[in-house]
Amino acid sequence: MNDTPIHISAADAYPLKGRLWRHPGAAEAGRPLVIINPATSVRSDYYARFAAYLHAQGFDVISYDYRGIGHSRPASLRGFEASWLDWGRLDFDAVLRWAATHCPGQPLQVVAHSVGGFLIGLAPSNHLLTRVFSMGAQYAYWRDYASHRRLSMLLKWHALMPALSSLLGYFPGKRLGWMEDTPRGVVRDWTHPGARFEDAYRRGPQAMPRAERAALVQGFANLRADTLALSVSDDEFGTRDAIQRLLAYYSNSQRCHLRLSPQALGCARIGHFAFFHSRFESSLWPIALRWLRDGEVDAELARFIVSDSPPRHPAA
């Protein structure tokens, strides 16, 4: 698949593993390099087909696993400490800095799935980004879950998941067939955010002074890259309110929220995860491609734009 393994050390020296799809020969200054930020506890391998697709379209691509997940997992997760803050401030930031150092002069872009879109705001180096595409990006505020599934999702993700994590020292997601095994700090962050994510750090073992919480929020405002946030109507996590709640933090980014229904694309279901499945190569993937390549939304999709800040006129 024209990809090679890469090893990146985070600022605290934690070893991260990923893969690089890069075109041979000297890097062209105008050729973008796309970093893929996975969803919570989804292995980077899941995005390999999409990475290969972007590479075939002329991009260089990096996929990687956050600490505690996939190829970046330690021998044991029992008691292993990792959090969303670590994934954003240390892991994604390390990959972004690595890309800037090893691929100088190339525009740096991100494709972010679910919490991957939230982690962008936590990275001190996010000002290096030139364009962002996100799919179902939010930070799991429970009131934003789809109303018809909210109770069952609360029981599954906000009751059973933290209970098992407390008992075992990590969440055995793989054994349950839900997702990858997950560090307990990530579970804590998933299950405790309020309407504003920074309020989770007011008290408890992860409490921060007010100034540090304010600095977290300011980090989101440091992003200047244009952002296209895609959501789908049958995504129980990525509801309209959930997407808009996260986008509001990126106050200095031009933000376009495009919301589609499966029926508009002639398919039965998309949901929170299926965008990156190869069956959508000819229908959904070109949306991301056009945005990353040209910064445009196809005119035929203009009627599905929920919000555009500031107003952006879709290309013909």
PDB file of C-alpha atoms in Angstrom:
ATOM      1  CA  MET A   1       0.000   0.000   0.000  1.00  0.00           C
ATOM      2  CA  ASN A   2       3.080   2.282  -0.324  1.00  0.00           C
ATOM      3  CA  ASP A   3       3.151   2.934   3.425  1.00  0.00           C
ATOM      4  CA  THR A   4       6.048   2.631   5.856  1.00  0.00           C
ATOM      5  CA  PRO A   5       6.146   2.407   9.670  1.00  0.00           C
ATOM      6  CA  ILE A   6       7.089   5.528  11.627  1.00  0.00           C
ATOM      7  CA  HIS A   7       7.994   5.951  15.284  1.00  0.00           C
ATOM      8  CA  ILE A   8       7.385   9.264  17.031  1.00  0.00           C
ATOM      9  CA  SER A   9       8.255  10.257  20.587  1.00  0.00           C
ATOM     10  CA  ALA A  10       5.786  12.468  22.423  1.00  0.00           C
ATOM     11  CA  ALA A  11       7.046  15.339  24.580  1.00  0.00           C
ATOM     12  CA  ASP A  12       7.079  13.023  27.599  1.00  0.00           C
ATOM     13  CA  ALA A  13       9.032  10.442  25.550  1.00  0.00           C
ATOM     14  CA  TYR A  14       6.099   8.050  25.187  1.00  0.00           C
ATOM     15  CA  PRO A  15       6.628   6.043  21.966  1.00  0.00           C
ATOM     16  CA  LEU A  16       3.878   6.394  19.352  1.00  0.00           C
ATOM     17  CA  LYS A  17       3.608   4.195  16.297  1.00  0.00           C
ATOM     18  CA  GLY A  18       2.056   5.032  12.972  1.00  0.00           C
ATOM     19  CA  ARG A  19       2.374   4.707   9.217  1.00  0.00           C
ATOM     20  CA  LEU A  20       3.371   7.151   6.527  1.00  0.00           C
ATOM     21  CA  TRP A  21       2.093   7.145   2.965  1.00  0.00           C
ATOM     22  CA  ARG A  22       4.542   9.371   1.062  1.00  0.00           C
ATOM     23  CA  HIS A  23       5.191   9.908  -2.594  1.00  0.00           C
ATOM     24  CA  PRO A  24       8.746   9.095  -3.742  1.00  0.00           C
ATOM     25  CA  GLY A  25      11.310  11.741  -4.471  1.00  0.00           C
ATOM     26  CA  ALA A  26      11.727  15.196  -3.036  1.00  0.00           C
ATOM     27  CA  ALA A  27       8.697  16.605  -1.261  1.00  0.00           C
ATOM     28  CA  GLU A  28       6.782  19.160  -3.251  1.00  0.00           C
ATOM     29  CA  ALA A  29       6.096  22.281  -1.228  1.00  0.00           C
ATOM     30  CA  GLY A  30       2.510  22.441  -2.429  1.00  0.00           C
ATOM     31  CA  ARG A  31       1.643  18.800  -1.732  1.00  0.00           C
ATOM     32  CA  PRO A  32      -0.451  18.576   1.464  1.00  0.00           C
ATOM     33  CA  LEU A  33       0.303  16.103   4.203  1.00  0.00           C
ATOM     34  CA  VAL A  34      -2.820  14.816   5.956  1.00  0.00           C
ATOM     35  CA  ILE A  35      -2.771  13.492   9.529  1.00  0.00           C
ATOM     36  CA  ILE A  36      -5.620  11.151  10.447  1.00  0.00           C
ATOM     37  CA  ASN A  37      -6.886  11.516  14.030  1.00  0.00           C
ATOM     38  CA  PRO A  38      -8.854   8.390  15.010  1.00  0.00           C
ATOM     39  CA  ALA A  39     -12.013   8.186  17.085  1.00  0.00           C
ATOM     40  CA  THR A  40     -11.761   7.136  20.716  1.00  0.00           C
ATOM     41  CA  SER A  41     -10.282   3.650  20.945  1.00  0.00           C
ATOM     42  CA  VAL A  42     -10.365   2.927  17.225  1.00  0.00           C
ATOM     43  CA  ARG A  43      -7.154   1.501  15.812  1.00  0.00           C
ATOM     44  CA  SER A  44      -5.399   3.484  13.090  1.00  0.00           C
ATOM     45  CA  ASP A  45      -5.558   0.373  10.890  1.00  0.00           C
ATOM     46  CA  TYR A  46      -9.267   1.089  10.395  1.00  0.00           C
ATOM     47  CA  TYR A  47      -8.369   4.191   8.382  1.00  0.00           C
ATOM     48  CA  ALA A  48      -5.797   2.516   6.126  1.00  0.00           C
ATOM     49  CA  ARG A  49      -8.058   2.306   3.061  1.00  0.00           C
ATOM     50  CA  PHE A  50      -8.987   5.955   3.373  1.00  0.00           C
ATOM     51  CA  ALA A  51      -5.316   6.882   3.799  1.00  0.00           C
ATOM     52  CA  ALA A  52      -4.437   4.915   0.658  1.00  0.00           C
ATOM     53  CA  TYR A  53      -7.250   6.691  -1.188  1.00  0.00           C
ATOM     54  CA  LEU A  54      -5.887  10.130  -0.271  1.00  0.00           C
ATOM     55  CA  HIS A  55      -2.387   9.011  -1.203  1.00  0.00           C
ATOM     56  CA  ALA A  56      -3.626   7.882  -4.619  1.00  0.00           C
ATOM     57  CA  GLN A  57      -5.140  11.346  -5.051  1.00  0.00           C
ATOM     58  CA  GLY A  58      -1.757  13.021  -4.537  1.00  0.00           C
ATOM     59  CA  PHE A  59      -1.543  13.557  -0.773  1.00  0.00           C
ATOM     60  CA  ASP A  60       1.015  12.375   1.729  1.00  0.00           C
ATOM     61  CA  VAL A  61      -0.711  10.815   4.752  1.00  0.00           C
ATOM     62  CA  ILE A  62       0.115   9.880   8.339  1.00  0.00           C
ATOM     63  CA  SER A  63      -2.016   7.528  10.434  1.00  0.00           C
ATOM     64  CA  TYR A  64      -1.112   6.755  14.039  1.00  0.00           C
ATOM     65  CA  ASP A  65      -2.410   5.322  17.286  1.00  0.00           C
ATOM     66  CA  TYR A  66      -2.842   7.306  20.484  1.00  0.00           C
ATOM     67  CA  ARG A  67      -1.021   6.020  23.554  1.00  0.00           C
ATOM     68  CA  GLY A  68      -2.725   2.956  24.969  1.00  0.00           C
ATOM     69  CA  ILE A  69      -4.396   2.038  21.670  1.00  0.00           C
ATOM     70  CA  GLY A  70      -3.460  -0.315  18.823  1.00  0.00           C
ATOM     71  CA  HIS A  71       0.211  -0.255  17.905  1.00  0.00           C
ATOM     72  CA  SER A  72       0.918   2.352  20.612  1.00  0.00           C
ATOM     73  CA  ARG A  73      -0.401   0.133  23.401  1.00  0.00           C
ATOM     74  CA  PRO A  74       1.858  -0.925  26.288  1.00  0.00           C
ATOM     75  CA  ALA A  75       2.172  -4.544  27.377  1.00  0.00           C
ATOM     76  CA  SER A  76      -0.586  -4.053  29.966  1.00  0.00           C
ATOM     77  CA  LEU A  77      -3.330  -1.442  30.255  1.00  0.00           C
ATOM     78  CA  ARG A  78      -4.156  -2.288  33.854  1.00  0.00           C
ATOM     79  CA  GLY A  79      -3.519   0.954  35.706  1.00  0.00           C
ATOM     80  CA  PHE A  80      -2.014   2.607  32.627  1.00  0.00           C
ATOM     81  CA  GLU A  81      -2.620   6.350  32.787  1.00  0.00           C
ATOM     82  CA  ALA A  82      -3.673   8.156  29.613  1.00  0.00           C
ATOM     83  CA  SER A  83      -6.363  10.736  28.971  1.00  0.00           C
ATOM     84  CA  TRP A  84      -7.886  12.809  26.216  1.00  0.00           C
ATOM     85  CA  LEU A  85      -5.593  15.625  27.348  1.00  0.00           C
ATOM     86  CA  ASP A  86      -2.601  13.353  26.776  1.00  0.00           C
ATOM     87  CA  TRP A  87      -3.902  12.331  23.360  1.00  0.00           C
ATOM     88  CA  GLY A  88      -4.267  15.956  22.290  1.00  0.00           C
ATOM     89  CA  ARG A  89      -1.544  17.889  24.098  1.00  0.00           C
ATOM     90  CA  LEU A  90       1.114  15.184  23.790  1.00  0.00           C
ATOM     91  CA  ASP A  91       0.265  12.628  21.091  1.00  0.00           C
ATOM     92  CA  PHE A  92      -1.411  14.601  18.316  1.00  0.00           C
ATOM     93  CA  ASP A  93       0.905  17.531  18.985  1.00  0.00           C
ATOM     94  CA  ALA A  94       3.938  15.244  18.646  1.00  0.00           C
ATOM     95  CA  VAL A  95       2.706  13.897  15.302  1.00  0.00           C
ATOM     96  CA  LEU A  96       1.995  17.412  14.067  1.00  0.00           C
ATOM     97  CA  ARG A  97       5.472  18.610  15.066  1.00  0.00           C
ATOM     98  CA  TRP A  98       7.043  15.521  13.479  1.00  0.00           C
ATOM     99  CA  ALA A  99       5.242  16.278  10.231  1.00  0.00           C
ATOM    100  CA  ALA A 100       6.367  19.904  10.286  1.00  0.00           C
ATOM    101  CA  THR A 101       9.982  18.841  10.850  1.00  0.00           C
ATOM    102  CA  HIS A 102      10.185  15.918   8.425  1.00  0.00           C
ATOM    103  CA  CYS A 103       8.012  17.387   5.684  1.00  0.00           C
ATOM    104  CA  PRO A 104       9.008  21.068   5.708  1.00  0.00           C
ATOM    105  CA  GLY A 105       7.104  23.396   3.446  1.00  0.00           C
ATOM    106  CA  GLN A 106       4.161  21.043   2.936  1.00  0.00           C
ATOM    107  CA  PRO A 107       0.704  22.252   4.017  1.00  0.00           C
ATOM    108  CA  LEU A 108      -0.414  20.283   7.068  1.00  0.00           C
ATOM    109  CA  GLN A 109      -4.021  19.116   7.209  1.00  0.00           C
ATOM    110  CA  VAL A 110      -6.107  16.866   9.445  1.00  0.00           C
ATOM    111  CA  VAL A 111      -8.877  14.364   8.893  1.00  0.00           C
ATOM    112  CA  ALA A 112     -10.473  13.903  12.305  1.00  0.00           C
ATOM    113  CA  HIS A 113     -13.008  11.291  13.357  1.00  0.00           C
ATOM    114  CA  SER A 114     -15.170  11.807  16.445  1.00  0.00           C
ATOM    115  CA  VAL A 115     -12.976  12.809  19.412  1.00  0.00           C
ATOM    116  CA  GLY A 116     -10.121  13.335  16.936  1.00  0.00           C
ATOM    117  CA  GLY A 117     -11.756  16.652  16.068  1.00  0.00           C
ATOM    118  CA  PHE A 118     -11.799  17.653  19.729  1.00  0.00           C
ATOM    119  CA  LEU A 119      -8.130  16.760  20.230  1.00  0.00           C
ATOM    120  CA  ILE A 120      -7.080  19.302  17.601  1.00  0.00           C
ATOM    121  CA  GLY A 121      -7.943  22.110  19.986  1.00  0.00           C
ATOM    122  CA  LEU A 122      -5.751  20.643  22.737  1.00  0.00           C
ATOM    123  CA  ALA A 123      -2.556  20.579  20.642  1.00  0.00           C
ATOM    124  CA  PRO A 124      -0.297  23.606  21.207  1.00  0.00           C
ATOM    125  CA  SER A 125       0.909  23.353  17.597  1.00  0.00           C
ATOM    126  CA  ASN A 126      -2.536  23.468  15.984  1.00  0.00           C
ATOM    127  CA  HIS A 127      -1.695  26.863  14.480  1.00  0.00           C
ATOM    128  CA  LEU A 128       0.445  24.931  11.974  1.00  0.00           C
ATOM    129  CA  LEU A 129      -2.641  23.434  10.330  1.00  0.00           C
ATOM    130  CA  THR A 130      -4.000  24.827   7.077  1.00  0.00           C
ATOM    131  CA  ARG A 131      -7.222  22.810   6.667  1.00  0.00           C
ATOM    132  CA  VAL A 132      -9.388  20.441   8.742  1.00  0.00           C
ATOM    133  CA  PHE A 133     -12.007  17.885   7.746  1.00  0.00           C
ATOM    134  CA  SER A 134     -13.915  16.222  10.566  1.00  0.00           C
ATOM    135  CA  MET A 135     -16.494  13.447  10.659  1.00  0.00           C
ATOM    136  CA  GLY A 136     -18.916  13.280  13.591  1.00  0.00           C
ATOM    137  CA  ALA A 137     -16.550  15.363  15.744  1.00  0.00           C
ATOM    138  CA  GLN A 138     -17.775  15.993  19.323  1.00  0.00           C
ATOM    139  CA  TYR A 139     -16.782  15.302  22.919  1.00  0.00           C
ATOM    140  CA  ALA A 140     -19.567  13.032  24.193  1.00  0.00           C
ATOM    141  CA  TYR A 141     -21.767  15.394  26.174  1.00  0.00           C
ATOM    142  CA  TRP A 142     -24.602  13.039  27.047  1.00  0.00           C
ATOM    143  CA  ARG A 143     -27.448  15.523  26.518  1.00  0.00           C
ATOM    144  CA  ASP A 144     -26.394  15.782  22.888  1.00  0.00           C
ATOM    145  CA  TYR A 145     -26.890  12.076  22.218  1.00  0.00           C
ATOM    146  CA  ALA A 146     -29.768  11.190  19.897  1.00  0.00           C
ATOM    147  CA  SER A 147     -32.930  11.425  22.018  1.00  0.00           C
ATOM    148  CA  HIS A 148     -34.266   7.991  21.070  1.00  0.00           C
ATOM    149  CA  ARG A 149     -31.034   6.316  22.218  1.00  0.00           C
ATOM    150  CA  ARG A 150     -29.958   8.604  25.051  1.00  0.00           C
ATOM    151  CA  LEU A 151     -30.958   6.341  27.936  1.00  0.00           C
ATOM    152  CA  SER A 152     -29.354   3.195  26.532  1.00  0.00           C
ATOM    153  CA  MET A 153     -26.203   5.142  25.625  1.00  0.00           C
ATOM    154  CA  LEU A 154     -26.029   6.585  29.129  1.00  0.00           C
ATOM    155  CA  LEU A 155     -26.241   3.116  30.634  1.00  0.00           C
ATOM    156  CA  LYS A 156     -23.663   1.674  28.251  1.00  0.00           C
ATOM    157  CA  TRP A 157     -21.078   4.445  28.050  1.00  0.00           C
ATOM    158  CA  HIS A 158     -21.590   6.408  31.273  1.00  0.00           C
ATOM    159  CA  ALA A 159     -22.471   3.639  33.722  1.00  0.00           C
ATOM    160  CA  LEU A 160     -21.190   0.231  32.608  1.00  0.00           C
ATOM    161  CA  MET A 161     -18.000   1.480  30.961  1.00  0.00           C
ATOM    162  CA  PRO A 162     -16.682   3.441  33.986  1.00  0.00           C
ATOM    163  CA  ALA A 163     -17.784   0.686  36.384  1.00  0.00           C
ATOM    164  CA  LEU A 164     -15.758  -1.941  34.534  1.00  0.00           C
ATOM    165  CA  SER A 165     -12.825   0.458  34.206  1.00  0.00           C
ATOM    166  CA  SER A 166     -12.812   1.068  37.948  1.00  0.00           C
ATOM    167  CA  LEU A 167     -12.961  -2.664  38.630  1.00  0.00           C
ATOM    168  CA  LEU A 168     -10.278  -3.760  36.153  1.00  0.00           C
ATOM    169  CA  GLY A 169      -8.042  -0.684  35.876  1.00  0.00           C
ATOM    170  CA  TYR A 170      -8.937  -0.265  32.183  1.00  0.00           C
ATOM    171  CA  PHE A 171     -11.950  -0.820  29.950  1.00  0.00           C
ATOM    172  CA  PRO A 172     -11.980  -4.251  28.228  1.00  0.00           C
ATOM    173  CA  GLY A 173     -13.754  -2.981  25.127  1.00  0.00           C
ATOM    174  CA  LYS A 174     -12.259  -5.538  22.786  1.00  0.00           C
ATOM    175  CA  ARG A 175     -13.487  -8.448  24.867  1.00  0.00           C
ATOM    176  CA  LEU A 176     -16.995  -6.995  24.752  1.00  0.00           C
ATOM    177  CA  GLY A 177     -16.833  -6.343  21.032  1.00  0.00           C
ATOM    178  CA  TRP A 178     -17.445  -2.609  21.512  1.00  0.00           C
ATOM    179  CA  MET A 179     -14.092  -1.099  20.541  1.00  0.00           C
ATOM    180  CA  GLU A 180     -10.428  -1.417  21.520  1.00  0.00           C
ATOM    181  CA  ASP A 181      -9.395  -1.799  25.153  1.00  0.00           C
ATOM    182  CA  THR A 182      -9.212   1.698  26.620  1.00  0.00           C
ATOM    183  CA  PRO A 183      -7.134   3.400  29.334  1.00  0.00           C
ATOM    184  CA  ARG A 184      -9.145   4.326  32.401  1.00  0.00           C
ATOM    185  CA  GLY A 185      -8.228   8.014  32.148  1.00  0.00           C
ATOM    186  CA  VAL A 186      -9.820   8.186  28.712  1.00  0.00           C
ATOM    187  CA  VAL A 187     -12.943   6.538  30.136  1.00  0.00           C
ATOM    188  CA  ARG A 188     -13.031   9.158  32.893  1.00  0.00           C
ATOM    189  CA  ASP A 189     -12.797  11.966  30.354  1.00  0.00           C
ATOM    190  CA  TRP A 190     -15.495  10.398  28.170  1.00  0.00           C
ATOM    191  CA  THR A 191     -17.976   9.980  30.994  1.00  0.00           C
ATOM    192  CA  HIS A 192     -17.570  13.278  32.859  1.00  0.00           C
ATOM    193  CA  PRO A 193     -17.774  16.221  30.436  1.00  0.00           C
ATOM    194  CA  GLY A 194     -20.598  18.703  30.873  1.00  0.00           C
ATOM    195  CA  ALA A 195     -22.039  21.193  28.453  1.00  0.00           C
ATOM    196  CA  ARG A 196     -18.587  22.800  28.463  1.00  0.00           C
ATOM    197  CA  PHE A 197     -15.771  20.265  28.464  1.00  0.00           C
ATOM    198  CA  GLU A 198     -13.453  22.371  30.632  1.00  0.00           C
ATOM    199  CA  ASP A 199     -15.901  22.141  33.547  1.00  0.00           C
ATOM    200  CA  ALA A 200     -14.814  18.515  33.997  1.00  0.00           C
ATOM    201  CA  TYR A 201     -11.544  19.927  35.363  1.00  0.00           C
ATOM    202  CA  ARG A 202     -13.057  22.113  38.089  1.00  0.00           C
ATOM    203  CA  ARG A 203     -12.800  19.475  40.818  1.00  0.00           C
ATOM    204  CA  GLY A 204     -11.705  15.934  41.508  1.00  0.00           C
ATOM    205  CA  PRO A 205      -8.328  14.271  40.805  1.00  0.00           C
ATOM    206  CA  GLN A 206      -8.000  16.069  37.458  1.00  0.00           C
ATOM    207  CA  ALA A 207      -8.861  19.544  38.856  1.00  0.00           C
ATOM    208  CA  MET A 208      -7.075  22.532  37.302  1.00  0.00           C
ATOM    209  CA  PRO A 209      -6.743  26.162  38.361  1.00  0.00           C
ATOM    210  CA  ARG A 210      -9.061  28.567  36.526  1.00  0.00           C
ATOM    211  CA  ALA A 211      -6.183  29.999  34.485  1.00  0.00           C
ATOM    212  CA  GLU A 212      -5.224  26.554  33.214  1.00  0.00           C
ATOM    213  CA  ARG A 213      -8.813  25.795  32.245  1.00  0.00           C
ATOM    214  CA  ALA A 214      -8.971  29.102  30.398  1.00  0.00           C
ATOM    215  CA  ALA A 215      -5.752  28.200  28.586  1.00  0.00           C
ATOM    216  CA  LEU A 216      -7.364  24.940  27.434  1.00  0.00           C
ATOM    217  CA  VAL A 217     -10.220  26.872  25.869  1.00  0.00           C
ATOM    218  CA  GLN A 218      -7.847  29.412  24.302  1.00  0.00           C
ATOM    219  CA  GLY A 219      -6.046  26.554  22.587  1.00  0.00           C
ATOM    220  CA  PHE A 220      -9.120  25.938  20.463  1.00  0.00           C
ATOM    221  CA  ALA A 221      -9.224  29.591  19.427  1.00  0.00           C
ATOM    222  CA  ASN A 222      -5.614  29.304  18.248  1.00  0.00           C
ATOM    223  CA  LEU A 223      -6.720  27.144  15.324  1.00  0.00           C
ATOM    224  CA  ARG A 224      -6.886  29.277  12.174  1.00  0.00           C
ATOM    225  CA  ALA A 225      -7.423  26.497   9.636  1.00  0.00           C
ATOM    226  CA  ASP A 226     -10.657  26.370   7.654  1.00  0.00           C
ATOM    227  CA  THR A 227     -12.829  23.516   8.906  1.00  0.00           C
ATOM    228  CA  LEU A 228     -15.475  21.389   7.220  1.00  0.00           C
ATOM    229  CA  ALA A 229     -17.432  19.413   9.804  1.00  0.00           C
ATOM    230  CA  LEU A 230     -19.454  16.597   8.265  1.00  0.00           C
ATOM    231  CA  SER A 231     -22.221  14.926  10.214  1.00  0.00           C
ATOM    232  CA  VAL A 232     -24.922  12.431   9.282  1.00  0.00           C
ATOM    233  CA  SER A 233     -28.480  12.305  10.542  1.00  0.00           C
ATOM    234  CA  ASP A 234     -28.289   8.705  11.805  1.00  0.00           C
ATOM    235  CA  ASP A 235     -25.182   9.266  13.948  1.00  0.00           C
ATOM    236  CA  GLU A 236     -26.269   8.828  17.570  1.00  0.00           C
ATOM    237  CA  PHE A 237     -23.136  10.574  18.864  1.00  0.00           C
ATOM    238  CA  GLY A 238     -22.699  13.241  16.214  1.00  0.00           C
ATOM    239  CA  THR A 239     -26.049  14.990  16.445  1.00  0.00           C
ATOM    240  CA  ARG A 240     -26.472  18.509  15.151  1.00  0.00           C
ATOM    241  CA  ASP A 241     -26.190  19.935  18.685  1.00  0.00           C
ATOM    242  CA  ALA A 242     -23.061  17.891  19.428  1.00  0.00           C
ATOM    243  CA  ILE A 243     -21.268  19.101  16.300  1.00  0.00           C
ATOM    244  CA  GLN A 244     -22.261  22.716  16.843  1.00  0.00           C
ATOM    245  CA  ARG A 245     -21.175  22.572  20.486  1.00  0.00           C
ATOM    246  CA  LEU A 246     -17.616  21.616  19.521  1.00  0.00           C
ATOM    247  CA  LEU A 247     -17.413  23.954  16.540  1.00  0.00           C
ATOM    248  CA  ALA A 248     -18.232  26.899  18.795  1.00  0.00           C
ATOM    249  CA  TYR A 249     -14.861  26.460  20.510  1.00  0.00           C
ATOM    250  CA  TYR A 250     -12.986  26.975  17.237  1.00  0.00           C
ATOM    251  CA  SER A 251     -13.897  30.644  17.163  1.00  0.00           C
ATOM    252  CA  ASN A 252     -11.094  31.756  14.836  1.00  0.00           C
ATOM    253  CA  SER A 253     -11.624  29.066  12.212  1.00  0.00           C
ATOM    254  CA  GLN A 254     -13.915  29.402   9.236  1.00  0.00           C
ATOM    255  CA  ARG A 255     -16.350  26.612  10.096  1.00  0.00           C
ATOM    256  CA  CYS A 256     -18.763  24.943   7.705  1.00  0.00           C
ATOM    257  CA  HIS A 257     -21.118  22.271   9.066  1.00  0.00           C
ATOM    258  CA  LEU A 258     -22.447  19.949   6.374  1.00  0.00           C
ATOM    259  CA  ARG A 259     -25.158  17.575   7.560  1.00  0.00           C
ATOM    260  CA  LEU A 260     -26.321  14.720   5.345  1.00  0.00           C
ATOM    261  CA  SER A 261     -28.896  11.961   5.593  1.00  0.00           C
ATOM    262  CA  PRO A 262     -28.159   8.439   4.332  1.00  0.00           C
ATOM    263  CA  GLN A 263     -31.188   8.725   2.066  1.00  0.00           C
ATOM    264  CA  ALA A 264     -29.692  11.755   0.312  1.00  0.00           C
ATOM    265  CA  LEU A 265     -26.826   9.480  -0.714  1.00  0.00           C
ATOM    266  CA  GLY A 266     -29.026   6.554  -1.636  1.00  0.00           C
ATOM    267  CA  CYS A 267     -27.954   4.276   1.209  1.00  0.00           C
ATOM    268  CA  ALA A 268     -29.692   2.767   4.226  1.00  0.00           C
ATOM    269  CA  ARG A 269     -27.270   3.712   6.999  1.00  0.00           C
ATOM    270  CA  ILE A 270     -24.014   5.524   7.674  1.00  0.00           C
ATOM    271  CA  GLY A 271     -23.886   6.087  11.427  1.00  0.00           C
ATOM    272  CA  HIS A 272     -20.892   7.171  13.472  1.00  0.00           C
ATOM    273  CA  PHE A 273     -18.232   4.858  12.023  1.00  0.00           C
ATOM    274  CA  ALA A 274     -19.026   3.803   8.468  1.00  0.00           C
ATOM    275  CA  PHE A 275     -17.764   6.921   6.655  1.00  0.00           C
ATOM    276  CA  PHE A 276     -14.286   5.381   6.486  1.00  0.00           C
ATOM    277  CA  HIS A 277     -15.514   2.081   5.048  1.00  0.00           C
ATOM    278  CA  SER A 278     -14.443   1.570   1.440  1.00  0.00           C
ATOM    279  CA  ARG A 279     -18.041   1.160   0.270  1.00  0.00           C
ATOM    280  CA  PHE A 280     -18.312   4.946   0.494  1.00  0.00           C
ATOM    281  CA  GLU A 281     -15.263   5.620  -1.676  1.00  0.00           C
ATOM    282  CA  SER A 282     -17.332   6.994  -4.549  1.00  0.00           C
ATOM    283  CA  SER A 283     -20.017   8.783  -2.515  1.00  0.00           C
ATOM    284  CA  LEU A 284     -18.655  10.195   0.758  1.00  0.00           C
ATOM    285  CA  TRP A 285     -14.899  10.223   0.326  1.00  0.00           C
ATOM    286  CA  PRO A 286     -14.962  12.785  -2.527  1.00  0.00           C
ATOM    287  CA  ILE A 287     -16.510  15.280  -0.077  1.00  0.00           C
ATOM    288  CA  ALA A 288     -13.390  15.110   2.073  1.00  0.00           C
ATOM    289  CA  LEU A 289     -11.141  15.067  -0.974  1.00  0.00           C
ATOM    290  CA  ARG A 290     -12.589  18.234  -2.467  1.00  0.00           C
ATOM    291  CA  TRP A 291     -12.365  20.053   0.829  1.00  0.00           C
ATOM    292  CA  LEU A 292      -8.763  19.029   1.500  1.00  0.00           C
ATOM    293  CA  ARG A 293      -7.674  19.716  -2.067  1.00  0.00           C
ATOM    294  CA  ASP A 294      -9.651  22.874  -2.872  1.00  0.00           C
ATOM    295  CA  GLY A 295     -11.298  24.088   0.327  1.00  0.00           C
ATOM    296  CA  GLU A 296     -14.693  23.740  -1.346  1.00  0.00           C
ATOM    297  CA  VAL A 297     -18.037  22.053  -0.880  1.00  0.00           C
ATOM    298  CA  ASP A 298     -19.730  20.752  -3.991  1.00  0.00           C
ATOM    299  CA  ALA A 299     -22.605  23.006  -5.106  1.00  0.00           C
ATOM    300  CA  GLU A 300     -24.990  20.035  -5.140  1.00  0.00           C
ATOM    301  CA  LEU A 301     -24.496  19.680  -1.380  1.00  0.00           C
ATOM    302  CA  ALA A 302     -25.023  23.374  -0.565  1.00  0.00           C
ATOM    303  CA  ARG A 303     -28.597  22.840   0.618  1.00  0.00           C
ATOM    304  CA  PHE A 304     -27.315  20.503   3.339  1.00  0.00           C
ATOM    305  CA  ILE A 305     -25.085  23.131   4.962  1.00  0.00           C
ATOM    306  CA  VAL A 306     -26.327  23.703   8.516  1.00  0.00           C
ATOM    307  CA  SER A 307     -24.035  26.567   9.420  1.00  0.00           C
ATOM    308  CA  ASP A 308     -21.292  28.490   7.718  1.00  0.00           C
ATOM    309  CA  SER A 309     -19.231  30.889   9.793  1.00  0.00           C
ATOM    310  CA  PRO A 310     -18.428  33.238   8.191  1.00  0.00           C
ATOM    311  CA  PRO A 311     -20.657  32.602   5.157  1.00  0.00           C
ATOM    312  CA  ARG A 312     -19.002  30.508   2.475  1.00  0.00           C
ATOM    313  CA  HIS A 313     -20.420  30.160  -1.009  1.00  0.00           C
ATOM    314  CA  PRO A 314     -20.063  26.585  -2.288  1.00  0.00           C
ATOM    315  CA  ALA A 315     -18.158  26.202  -5.507  1.00  0.00           C
ATOM    316  CA  ALA A 316     -20.058  25.441  -8.707  1.00  0.00           C
TER     317      ALA A 316
END
